[in-house]
Short mmCIF file of C-alpha atoms in Angstrom, two decimals:
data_model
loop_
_atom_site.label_atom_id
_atom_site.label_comp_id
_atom_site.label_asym_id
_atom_site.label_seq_id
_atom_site.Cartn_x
_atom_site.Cartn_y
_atom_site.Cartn_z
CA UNK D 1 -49.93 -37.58 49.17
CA UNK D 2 -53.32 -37.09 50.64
CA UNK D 3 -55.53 -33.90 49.36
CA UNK D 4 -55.50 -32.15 52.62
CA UNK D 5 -51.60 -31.96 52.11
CA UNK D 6 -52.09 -30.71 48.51
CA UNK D 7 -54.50 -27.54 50.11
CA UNK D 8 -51.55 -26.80 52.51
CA UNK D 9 -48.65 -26.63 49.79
CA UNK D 10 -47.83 -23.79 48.07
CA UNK D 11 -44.90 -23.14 46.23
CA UNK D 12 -42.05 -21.38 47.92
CA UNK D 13 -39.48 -20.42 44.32
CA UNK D 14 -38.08 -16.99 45.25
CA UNK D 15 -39.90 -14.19 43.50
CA UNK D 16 -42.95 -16.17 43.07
CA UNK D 17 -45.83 -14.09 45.21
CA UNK D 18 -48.95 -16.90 44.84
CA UNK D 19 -47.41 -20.30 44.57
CA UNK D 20 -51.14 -21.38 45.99
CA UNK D 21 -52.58 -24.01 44.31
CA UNK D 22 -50.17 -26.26 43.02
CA UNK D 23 -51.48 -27.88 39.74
CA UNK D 24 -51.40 -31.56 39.96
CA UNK D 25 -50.33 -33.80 37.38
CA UNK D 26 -51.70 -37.17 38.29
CA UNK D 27 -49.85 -40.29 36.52
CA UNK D 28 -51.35 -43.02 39.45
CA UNK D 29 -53.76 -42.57 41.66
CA UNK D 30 -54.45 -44.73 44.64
CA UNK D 31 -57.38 -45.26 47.49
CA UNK D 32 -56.43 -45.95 51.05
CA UNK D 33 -59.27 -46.10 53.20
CA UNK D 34 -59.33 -44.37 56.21
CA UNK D 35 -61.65 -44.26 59.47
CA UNK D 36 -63.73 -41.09 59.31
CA UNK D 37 -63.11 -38.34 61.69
CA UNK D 38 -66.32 -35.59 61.66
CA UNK D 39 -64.58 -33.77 64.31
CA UNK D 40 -61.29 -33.42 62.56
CA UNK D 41 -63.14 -32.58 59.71
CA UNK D 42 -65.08 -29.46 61.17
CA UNK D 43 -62.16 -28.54 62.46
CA UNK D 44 -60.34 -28.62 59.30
CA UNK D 45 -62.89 -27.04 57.33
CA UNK D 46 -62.09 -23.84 58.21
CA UNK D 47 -58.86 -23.69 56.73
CA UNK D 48 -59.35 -25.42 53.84
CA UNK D 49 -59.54 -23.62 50.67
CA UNK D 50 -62.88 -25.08 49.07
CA UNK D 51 -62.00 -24.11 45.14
CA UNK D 52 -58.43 -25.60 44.93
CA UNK D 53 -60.02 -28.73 46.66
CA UNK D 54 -62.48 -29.29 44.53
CA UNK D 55 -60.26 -28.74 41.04
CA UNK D 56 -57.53 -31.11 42.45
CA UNK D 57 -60.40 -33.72 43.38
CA UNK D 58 -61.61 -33.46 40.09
CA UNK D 59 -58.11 -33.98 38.55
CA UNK D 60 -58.12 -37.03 40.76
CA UNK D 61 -61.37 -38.27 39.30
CA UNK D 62 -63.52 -37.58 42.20
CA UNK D 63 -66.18 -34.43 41.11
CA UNK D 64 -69.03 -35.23 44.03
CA UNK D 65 -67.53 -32.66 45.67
CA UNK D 66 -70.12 -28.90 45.13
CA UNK D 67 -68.93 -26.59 42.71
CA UNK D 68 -69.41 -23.60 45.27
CA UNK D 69 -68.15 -23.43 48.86
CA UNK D 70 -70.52 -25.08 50.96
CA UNK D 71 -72.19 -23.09 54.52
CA UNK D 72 -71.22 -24.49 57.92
CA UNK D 73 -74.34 -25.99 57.95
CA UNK D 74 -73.60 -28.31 55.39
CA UNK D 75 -70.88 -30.17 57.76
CA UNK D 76 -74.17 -31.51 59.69
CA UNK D 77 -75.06 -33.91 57.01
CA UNK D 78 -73.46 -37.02 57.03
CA UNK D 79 -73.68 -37.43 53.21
CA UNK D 80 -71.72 -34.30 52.53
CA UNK D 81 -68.93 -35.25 55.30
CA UNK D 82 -68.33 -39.02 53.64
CA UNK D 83 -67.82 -37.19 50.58
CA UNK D 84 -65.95 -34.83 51.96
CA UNK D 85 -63.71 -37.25 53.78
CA UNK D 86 -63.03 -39.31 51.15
CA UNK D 87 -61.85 -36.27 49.07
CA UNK D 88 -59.22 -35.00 52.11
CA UNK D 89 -58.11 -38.06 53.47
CA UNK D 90 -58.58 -40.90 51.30
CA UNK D 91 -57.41 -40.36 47.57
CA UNK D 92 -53.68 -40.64 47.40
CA UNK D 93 -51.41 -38.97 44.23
CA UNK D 94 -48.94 -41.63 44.18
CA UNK D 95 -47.32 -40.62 40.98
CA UNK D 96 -47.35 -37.68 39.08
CA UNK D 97 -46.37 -34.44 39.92
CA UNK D 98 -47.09 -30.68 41.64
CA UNK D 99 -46.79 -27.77 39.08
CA UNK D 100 -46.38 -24.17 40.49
CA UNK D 101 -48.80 -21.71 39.01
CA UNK D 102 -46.88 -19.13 38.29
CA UNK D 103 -43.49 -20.07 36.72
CA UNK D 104 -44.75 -23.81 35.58
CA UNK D 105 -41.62 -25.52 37.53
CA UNK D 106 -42.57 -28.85 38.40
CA UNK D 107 -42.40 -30.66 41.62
CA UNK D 108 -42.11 -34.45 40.99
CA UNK D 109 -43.83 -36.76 43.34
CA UNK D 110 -42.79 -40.17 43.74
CA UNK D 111 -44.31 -43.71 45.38
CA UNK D 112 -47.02 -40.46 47.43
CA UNK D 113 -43.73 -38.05 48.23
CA UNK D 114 -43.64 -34.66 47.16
CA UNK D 115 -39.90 -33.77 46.38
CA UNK D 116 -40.33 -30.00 47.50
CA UNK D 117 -36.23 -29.45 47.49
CA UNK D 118 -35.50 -26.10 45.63
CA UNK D 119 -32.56 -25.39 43.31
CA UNK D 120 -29.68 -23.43 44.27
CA UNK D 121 -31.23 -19.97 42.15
CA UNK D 122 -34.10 -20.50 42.94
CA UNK D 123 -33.79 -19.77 47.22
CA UNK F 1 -18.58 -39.64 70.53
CA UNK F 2 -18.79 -37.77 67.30
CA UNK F 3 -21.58 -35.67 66.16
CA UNK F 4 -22.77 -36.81 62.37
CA UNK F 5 -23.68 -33.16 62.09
CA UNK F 6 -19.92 -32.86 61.74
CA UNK F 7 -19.96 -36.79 59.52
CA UNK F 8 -21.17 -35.37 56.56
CA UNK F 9 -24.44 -33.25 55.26
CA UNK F 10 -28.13 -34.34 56.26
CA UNK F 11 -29.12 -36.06 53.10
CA UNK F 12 -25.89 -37.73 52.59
CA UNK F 13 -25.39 -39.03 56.32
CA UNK F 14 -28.83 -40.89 56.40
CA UNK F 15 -28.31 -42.93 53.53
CA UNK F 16 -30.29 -46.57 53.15
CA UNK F 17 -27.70 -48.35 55.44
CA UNK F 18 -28.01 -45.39 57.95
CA UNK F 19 -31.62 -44.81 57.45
CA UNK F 20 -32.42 -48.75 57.90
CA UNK F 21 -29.96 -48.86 61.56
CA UNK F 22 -31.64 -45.98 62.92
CA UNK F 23 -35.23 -47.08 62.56
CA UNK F 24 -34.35 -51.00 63.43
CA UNK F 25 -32.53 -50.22 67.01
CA UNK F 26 -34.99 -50.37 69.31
CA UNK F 27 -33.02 -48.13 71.91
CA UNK F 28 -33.37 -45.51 69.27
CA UNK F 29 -36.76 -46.11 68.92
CA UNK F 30 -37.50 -45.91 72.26
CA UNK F 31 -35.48 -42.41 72.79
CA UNK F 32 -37.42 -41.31 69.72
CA UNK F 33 -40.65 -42.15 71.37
CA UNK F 34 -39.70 -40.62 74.47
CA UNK F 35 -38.51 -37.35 73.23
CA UNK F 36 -41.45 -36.69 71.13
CA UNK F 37 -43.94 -37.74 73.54
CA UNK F 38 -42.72 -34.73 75.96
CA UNK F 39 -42.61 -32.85 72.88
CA UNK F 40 -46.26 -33.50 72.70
CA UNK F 41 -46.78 -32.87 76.49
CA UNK F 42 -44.57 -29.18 75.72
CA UNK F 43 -47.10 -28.17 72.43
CA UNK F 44 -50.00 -28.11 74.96
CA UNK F 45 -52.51 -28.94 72.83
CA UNK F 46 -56.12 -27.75 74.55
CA UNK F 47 -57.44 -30.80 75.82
CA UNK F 48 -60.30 -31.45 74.19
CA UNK F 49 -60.38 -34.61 71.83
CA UNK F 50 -60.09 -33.03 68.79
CA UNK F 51 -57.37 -33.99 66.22
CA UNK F 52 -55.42 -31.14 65.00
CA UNK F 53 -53.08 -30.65 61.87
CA UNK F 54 -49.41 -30.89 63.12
CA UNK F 55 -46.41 -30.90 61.72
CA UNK F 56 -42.90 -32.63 61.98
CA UNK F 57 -40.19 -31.16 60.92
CA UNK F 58 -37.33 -33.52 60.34
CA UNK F 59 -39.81 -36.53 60.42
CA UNK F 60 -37.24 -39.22 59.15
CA UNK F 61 -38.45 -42.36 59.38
CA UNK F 62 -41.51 -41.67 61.10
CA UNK F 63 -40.89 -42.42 64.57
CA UNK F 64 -42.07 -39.46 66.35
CA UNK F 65 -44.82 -38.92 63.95
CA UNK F 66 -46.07 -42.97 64.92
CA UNK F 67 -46.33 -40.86 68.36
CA UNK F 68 -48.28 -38.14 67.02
CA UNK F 69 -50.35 -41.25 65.40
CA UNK F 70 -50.99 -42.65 68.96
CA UNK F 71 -52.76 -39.17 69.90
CA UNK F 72 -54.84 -39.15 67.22
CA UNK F 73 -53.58 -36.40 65.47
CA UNK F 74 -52.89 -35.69 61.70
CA UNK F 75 -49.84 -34.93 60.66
CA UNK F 76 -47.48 -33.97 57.74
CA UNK F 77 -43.58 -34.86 57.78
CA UNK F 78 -41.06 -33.08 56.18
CA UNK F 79 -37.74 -34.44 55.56
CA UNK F 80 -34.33 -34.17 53.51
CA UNK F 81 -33.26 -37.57 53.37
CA UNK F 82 -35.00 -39.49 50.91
CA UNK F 83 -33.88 -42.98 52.36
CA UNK F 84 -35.31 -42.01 55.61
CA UNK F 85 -38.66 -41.05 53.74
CA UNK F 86 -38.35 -44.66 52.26
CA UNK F 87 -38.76 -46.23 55.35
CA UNK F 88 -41.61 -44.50 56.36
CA UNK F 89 -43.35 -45.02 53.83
CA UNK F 90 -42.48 -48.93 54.11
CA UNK F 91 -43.22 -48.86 57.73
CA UNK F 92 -46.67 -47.18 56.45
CA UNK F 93 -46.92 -44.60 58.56
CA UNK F 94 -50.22 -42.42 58.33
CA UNK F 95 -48.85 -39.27 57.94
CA UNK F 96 -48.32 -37.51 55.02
CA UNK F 97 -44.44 -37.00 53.53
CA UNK F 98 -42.58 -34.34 51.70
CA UNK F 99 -38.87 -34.49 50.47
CA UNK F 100 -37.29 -30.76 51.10
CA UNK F 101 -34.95 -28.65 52.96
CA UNK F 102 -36.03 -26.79 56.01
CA UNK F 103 -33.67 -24.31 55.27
CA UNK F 104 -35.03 -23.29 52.56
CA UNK F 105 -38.42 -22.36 54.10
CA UNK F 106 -41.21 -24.90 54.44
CA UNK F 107 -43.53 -24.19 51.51
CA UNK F 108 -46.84 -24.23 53.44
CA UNK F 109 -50.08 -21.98 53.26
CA UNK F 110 -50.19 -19.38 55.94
CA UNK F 111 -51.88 -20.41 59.57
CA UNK F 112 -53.00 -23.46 58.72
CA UNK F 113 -51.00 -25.48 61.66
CA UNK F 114 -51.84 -26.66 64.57
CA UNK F 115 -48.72 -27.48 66.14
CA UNK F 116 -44.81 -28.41 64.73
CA UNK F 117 -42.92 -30.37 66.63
CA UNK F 118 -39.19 -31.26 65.54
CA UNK F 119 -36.69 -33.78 67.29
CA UNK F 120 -33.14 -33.84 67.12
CA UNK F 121 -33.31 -32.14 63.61
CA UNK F 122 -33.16 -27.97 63.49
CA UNK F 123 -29.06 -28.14 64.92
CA UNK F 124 -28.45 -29.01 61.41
CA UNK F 125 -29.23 -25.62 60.17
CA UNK F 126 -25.98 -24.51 61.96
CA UNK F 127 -24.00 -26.40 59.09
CA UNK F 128 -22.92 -24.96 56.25
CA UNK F 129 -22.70 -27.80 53.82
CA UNK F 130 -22.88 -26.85 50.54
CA UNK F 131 -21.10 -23.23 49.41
CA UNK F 132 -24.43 -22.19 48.82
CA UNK F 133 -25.21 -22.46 52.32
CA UNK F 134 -25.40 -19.62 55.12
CA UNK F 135 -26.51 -21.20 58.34
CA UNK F 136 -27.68 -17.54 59.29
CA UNK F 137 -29.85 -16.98 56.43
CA UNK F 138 -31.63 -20.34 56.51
CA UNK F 139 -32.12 -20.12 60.32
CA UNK F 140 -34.23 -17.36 59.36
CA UNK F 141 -36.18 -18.35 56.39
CA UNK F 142 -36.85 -21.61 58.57
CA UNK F 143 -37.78 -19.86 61.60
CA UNK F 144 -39.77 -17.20 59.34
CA UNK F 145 -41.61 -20.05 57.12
CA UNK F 146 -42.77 -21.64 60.37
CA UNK F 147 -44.12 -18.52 62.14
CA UNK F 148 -45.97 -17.87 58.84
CA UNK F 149 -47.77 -21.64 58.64
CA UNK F 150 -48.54 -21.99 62.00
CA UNK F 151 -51.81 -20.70 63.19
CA UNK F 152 -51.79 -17.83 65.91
CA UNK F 153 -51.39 -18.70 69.40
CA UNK F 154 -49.92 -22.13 68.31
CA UNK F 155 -46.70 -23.44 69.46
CA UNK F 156 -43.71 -24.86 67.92
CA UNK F 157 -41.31 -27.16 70.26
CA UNK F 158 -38.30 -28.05 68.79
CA UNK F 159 -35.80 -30.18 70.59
CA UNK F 160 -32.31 -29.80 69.60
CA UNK F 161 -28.96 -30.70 70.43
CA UNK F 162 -26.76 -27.51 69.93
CA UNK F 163 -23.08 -28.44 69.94
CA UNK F 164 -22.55 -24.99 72.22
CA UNK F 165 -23.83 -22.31 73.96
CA UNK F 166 -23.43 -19.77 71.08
CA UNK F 167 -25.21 -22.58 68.95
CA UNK F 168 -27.64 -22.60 71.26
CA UNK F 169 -28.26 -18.56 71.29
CA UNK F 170 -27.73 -18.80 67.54
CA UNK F 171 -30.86 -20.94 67.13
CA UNK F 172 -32.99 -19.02 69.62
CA UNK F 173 -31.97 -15.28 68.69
CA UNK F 174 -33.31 -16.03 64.97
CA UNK F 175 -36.44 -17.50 66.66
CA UNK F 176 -37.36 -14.34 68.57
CA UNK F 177 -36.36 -12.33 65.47
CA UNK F 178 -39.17 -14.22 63.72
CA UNK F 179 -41.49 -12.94 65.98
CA UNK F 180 -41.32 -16.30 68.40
CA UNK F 181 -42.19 -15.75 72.44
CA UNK F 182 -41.19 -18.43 74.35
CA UNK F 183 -37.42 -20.13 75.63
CA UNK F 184 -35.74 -23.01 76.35
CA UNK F 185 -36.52 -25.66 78.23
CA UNK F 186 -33.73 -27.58 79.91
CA UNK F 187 -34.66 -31.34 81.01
CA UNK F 188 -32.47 -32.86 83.24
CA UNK F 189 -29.93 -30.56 82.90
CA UNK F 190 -27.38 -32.19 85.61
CA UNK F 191 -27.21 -35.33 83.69
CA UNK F 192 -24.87 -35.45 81.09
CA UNK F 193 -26.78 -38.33 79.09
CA UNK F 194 -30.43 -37.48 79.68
CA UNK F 195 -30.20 -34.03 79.26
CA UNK F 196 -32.41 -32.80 76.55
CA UNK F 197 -33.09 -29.16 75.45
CA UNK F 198 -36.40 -28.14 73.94
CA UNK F 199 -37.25 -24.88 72.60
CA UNK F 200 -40.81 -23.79 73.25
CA UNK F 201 -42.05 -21.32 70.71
CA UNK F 202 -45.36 -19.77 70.28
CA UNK F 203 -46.46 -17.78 67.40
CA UNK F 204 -47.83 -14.13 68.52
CA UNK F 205 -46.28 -11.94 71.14
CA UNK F 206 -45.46 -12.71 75.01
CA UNK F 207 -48.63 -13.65 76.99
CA UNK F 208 -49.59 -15.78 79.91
CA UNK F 209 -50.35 -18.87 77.61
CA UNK F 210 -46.40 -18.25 76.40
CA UNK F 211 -44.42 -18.72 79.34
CA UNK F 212 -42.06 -21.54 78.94
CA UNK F 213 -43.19 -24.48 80.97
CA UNK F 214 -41.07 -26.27 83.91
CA UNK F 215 -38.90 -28.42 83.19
CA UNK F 216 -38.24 -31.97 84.29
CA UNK F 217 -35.72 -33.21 86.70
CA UNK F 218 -34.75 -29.88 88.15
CA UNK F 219 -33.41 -29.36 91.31
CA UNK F 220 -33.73 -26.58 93.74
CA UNK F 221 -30.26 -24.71 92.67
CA UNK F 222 -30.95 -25.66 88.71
CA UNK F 223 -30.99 -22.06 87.29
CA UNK F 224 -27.47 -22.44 86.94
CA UNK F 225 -25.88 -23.52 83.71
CA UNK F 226 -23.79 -26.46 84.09
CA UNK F 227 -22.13 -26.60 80.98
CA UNK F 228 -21.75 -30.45 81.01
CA UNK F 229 -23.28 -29.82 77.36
CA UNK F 230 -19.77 -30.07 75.86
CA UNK F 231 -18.98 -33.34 76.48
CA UNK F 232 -22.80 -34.32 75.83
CA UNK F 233 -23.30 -37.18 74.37
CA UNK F 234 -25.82 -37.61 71.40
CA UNK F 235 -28.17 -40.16 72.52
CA UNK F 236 -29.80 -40.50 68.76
CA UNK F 237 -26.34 -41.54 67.43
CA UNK F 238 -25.08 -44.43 69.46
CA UNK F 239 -24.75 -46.65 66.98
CA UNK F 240 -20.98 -46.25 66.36
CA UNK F 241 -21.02 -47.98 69.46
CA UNK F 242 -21.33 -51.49 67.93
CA UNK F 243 -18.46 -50.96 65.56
CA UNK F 244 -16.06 -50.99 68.71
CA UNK F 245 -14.17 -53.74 69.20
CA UNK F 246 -16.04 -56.32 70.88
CA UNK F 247 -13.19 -56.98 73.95
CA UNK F 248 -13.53 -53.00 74.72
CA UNK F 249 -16.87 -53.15 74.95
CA UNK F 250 -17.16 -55.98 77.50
CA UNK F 251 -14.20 -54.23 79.86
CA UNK F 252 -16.16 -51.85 82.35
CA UNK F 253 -18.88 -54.89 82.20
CA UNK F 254 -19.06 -56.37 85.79
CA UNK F 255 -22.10 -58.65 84.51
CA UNK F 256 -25.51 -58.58 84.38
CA UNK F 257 -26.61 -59.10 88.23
CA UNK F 258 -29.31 -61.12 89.80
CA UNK F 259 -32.28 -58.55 89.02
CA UNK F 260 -31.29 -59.29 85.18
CA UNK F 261 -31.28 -62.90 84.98
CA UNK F 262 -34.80 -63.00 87.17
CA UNK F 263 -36.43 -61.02 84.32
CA UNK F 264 -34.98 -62.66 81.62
CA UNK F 265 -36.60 -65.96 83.08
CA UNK F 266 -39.91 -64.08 83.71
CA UNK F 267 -40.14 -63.18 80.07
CA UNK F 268 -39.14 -66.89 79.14
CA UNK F 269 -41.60 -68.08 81.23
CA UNK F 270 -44.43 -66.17 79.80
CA UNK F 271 -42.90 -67.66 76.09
CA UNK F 272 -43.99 -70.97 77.51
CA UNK F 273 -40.53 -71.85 77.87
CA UNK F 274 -39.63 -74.65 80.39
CA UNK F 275 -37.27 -72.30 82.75
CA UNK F 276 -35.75 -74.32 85.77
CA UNK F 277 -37.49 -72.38 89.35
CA UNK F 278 -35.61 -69.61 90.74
CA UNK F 279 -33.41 -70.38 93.61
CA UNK F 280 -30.94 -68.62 96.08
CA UNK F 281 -28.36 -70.09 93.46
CA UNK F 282 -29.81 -68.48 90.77
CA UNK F 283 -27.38 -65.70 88.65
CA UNK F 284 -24.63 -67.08 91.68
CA UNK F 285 -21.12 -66.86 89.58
CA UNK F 286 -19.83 -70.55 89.61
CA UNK F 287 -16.49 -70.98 92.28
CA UNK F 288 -12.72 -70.88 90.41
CA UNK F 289 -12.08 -74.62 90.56
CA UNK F 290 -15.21 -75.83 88.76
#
């Protein structure tokens, strides 16, 4: 499961009001190298949230990322959108698992897939 | 032919054995790539080279997200069946997967999508499978989950195989209760095999940009309803055709024909294979007494 996923996810447990951002648990980590995409990545920046990106990169072992949301301007340099890059598309949680912040259930993910499925009393 | 909405539920139905037929037929694969490249062609994507964040719902084992690949967008795939998920992952797809129930809402951010497409997946809401289950009540946590993640102004198109008419209305009522504009659209709806039904949604209310687009293979008296969609058949689900007998398959068979055999020895040829030239005898059935 790529990072970008991870900023989309939010926990959906009925009765839970901000299941956004998922705490990850990381057991294996892996690196899949992807071909870099500046326009995606402008376009994505948007809707990113910056703070829940940069604690789940840092979980990940990846902290290159600024502490403090970066201005558009920023997207211009091509330092800023390798790192960037490499934090949204190309560090993979391949084991571990997704914890929702408000009632601590956890969401096991195994060999990179998420298992979202809810209980029965919890829909 | 039977429906395997009616076989058993979702997750159970596309087991390994079922998971590994469906994504090795190559007809399959082909219809796959067919109905999700006009799904693409429905979403209407602005045209301008940038890759967006889409998502399929019902991804299985990847096939129409390998199409959503091809166009360069991103994309995250949601599915139910965890042997379906299996082979996507071993077929390495680059999309991203989740394991969960659509019915059960999506679990997404709000307005962060681009796009959803979904084929041959959201008639399974209609089942009630587990006692749990009201179809009713996860049609609309699925339809209102969806509206929610998907950015404003961007569409959803869903193609579905409703088992009726009221199935059909069923599905689209509790997409316009969401807050959905949009409608069906019917594509070649005289033929009883390639007739395929897409529902075109887009989030926000009734505009210009929100008028359901043509569809294919219409002809000049098509507004009317031919309801040839009961004895449909499910093109995505063939497969129980190799479990018939072999004799009863080969009795409406008349042969292959010239046209067959002439390609066959094209594609040999460009193996490199030594084919003997093509003749006036060639594909000629051999007389009674030989």
């Amino acid at each position: 499961m790529k990072l970008l996923t991870h900023n989309m996810l939010s926990s959906n447990i009925k009765g839970v009001t901000n299941g956004f951002p998922l705490k990850i648990e990381a057991e294996k980590i892996i690196e899949r190298p992807v071909e870099i995409n500046p326009v995606f990545l402008k376009n994505m920046f948007a809707k990113l949230e910056w703070k829940p990106l940069v604690e789940a990169s840092r979980t990940m072992g990846f902290s290159e990322l600024p502490e403090d949301v970066p201005d558009m301007s920023v997207l211009d340099s091509d330092e800023f959108l390798q790192k960037f890059h490499h934090a949204l598309l190309e560090i993979h949680l391949e084991e571990g698992a997704l914890v929702c912040p408000e009632t601590g259930r956890k969401f096991p993910v195994q060999k990179g897939i998420p298992n979202m499925m809810l209980h029965e009393d919890e829909v | 032919m039977s429906r395997p909405e009616l076989q058993a539920p979702p997750e159970i139905f596309y087991d390994d054995t079922e998971a590994r037929k469906y994504t090795s037929s190559s007809r399959i694969m082909e219809i796959q790539a067919q109905l999700s490249e006009r799904a693409i062609e429905l979403l209407a994507l602005p045209d301008d080279d940038v890759p967006r964040l889409l998502l399929d719902i019902g991804c299985g084992s990847g096939l129409s997200g390998e199409t959503l690949s091809e166009y360069g967008h991103q994309w995250i795939g949601l599915d139910i069946s965890e042997s379906m998920l299996n082979i996507a992952r071993e077929r390495e797809v680059e999309g991203d997967l989740i394991l969960g129930d659509m019915g059960q809402g999506l679990g997404l951010r709000p307005g962060v999508i681009d796009g959803a497409i979904s084929i041959s997946a959201v008639q399974w809401l209609c089942n009630a499978d587990k006692s749990s289950h009201e179809p009713r009540l996860r049609l609309k946590a699925f339809f209102g989950c969806l509206y929610r993640c998907l950015a404003r102004g961007a569409r959803a198109v869903l193609q579905v195989y409703p088992e009726n008419i009221a199935q059909r209305e069923l599905i689209l009522s509790f997409a316009m209760r969401a807050g959905f504009a949009g409608g069906v659209v019917v594509d070649y709806p005289h033929s009883s095999k390639s007739r395929k039904e897409y529902l075109v949604l887009t989030c926000g209310p009734p505009s210009l940009s929100s008028a359901t687009p043509k569809a294919k293979g219409e002809d000049g008296e098509s507004c009317s309803e031919d309801d040839s969609s009961a004895d449909e058949e499910n093109p995505t689900v063939c497969i129980s055709d190799r479990h018939r007998p072999r004799k009863k398959q080969k009795v409406n068979k008349k042969g292959k024909g010239r046209n067959w055999v002439l390609k066959k020895k094209e594609q040999m040829r460009k193996k490199g294979n030594v084919v003997p030239p093509d003749t006036k005898y060639t594909a000629r059935k051999r007389k009674a007494r030989f």
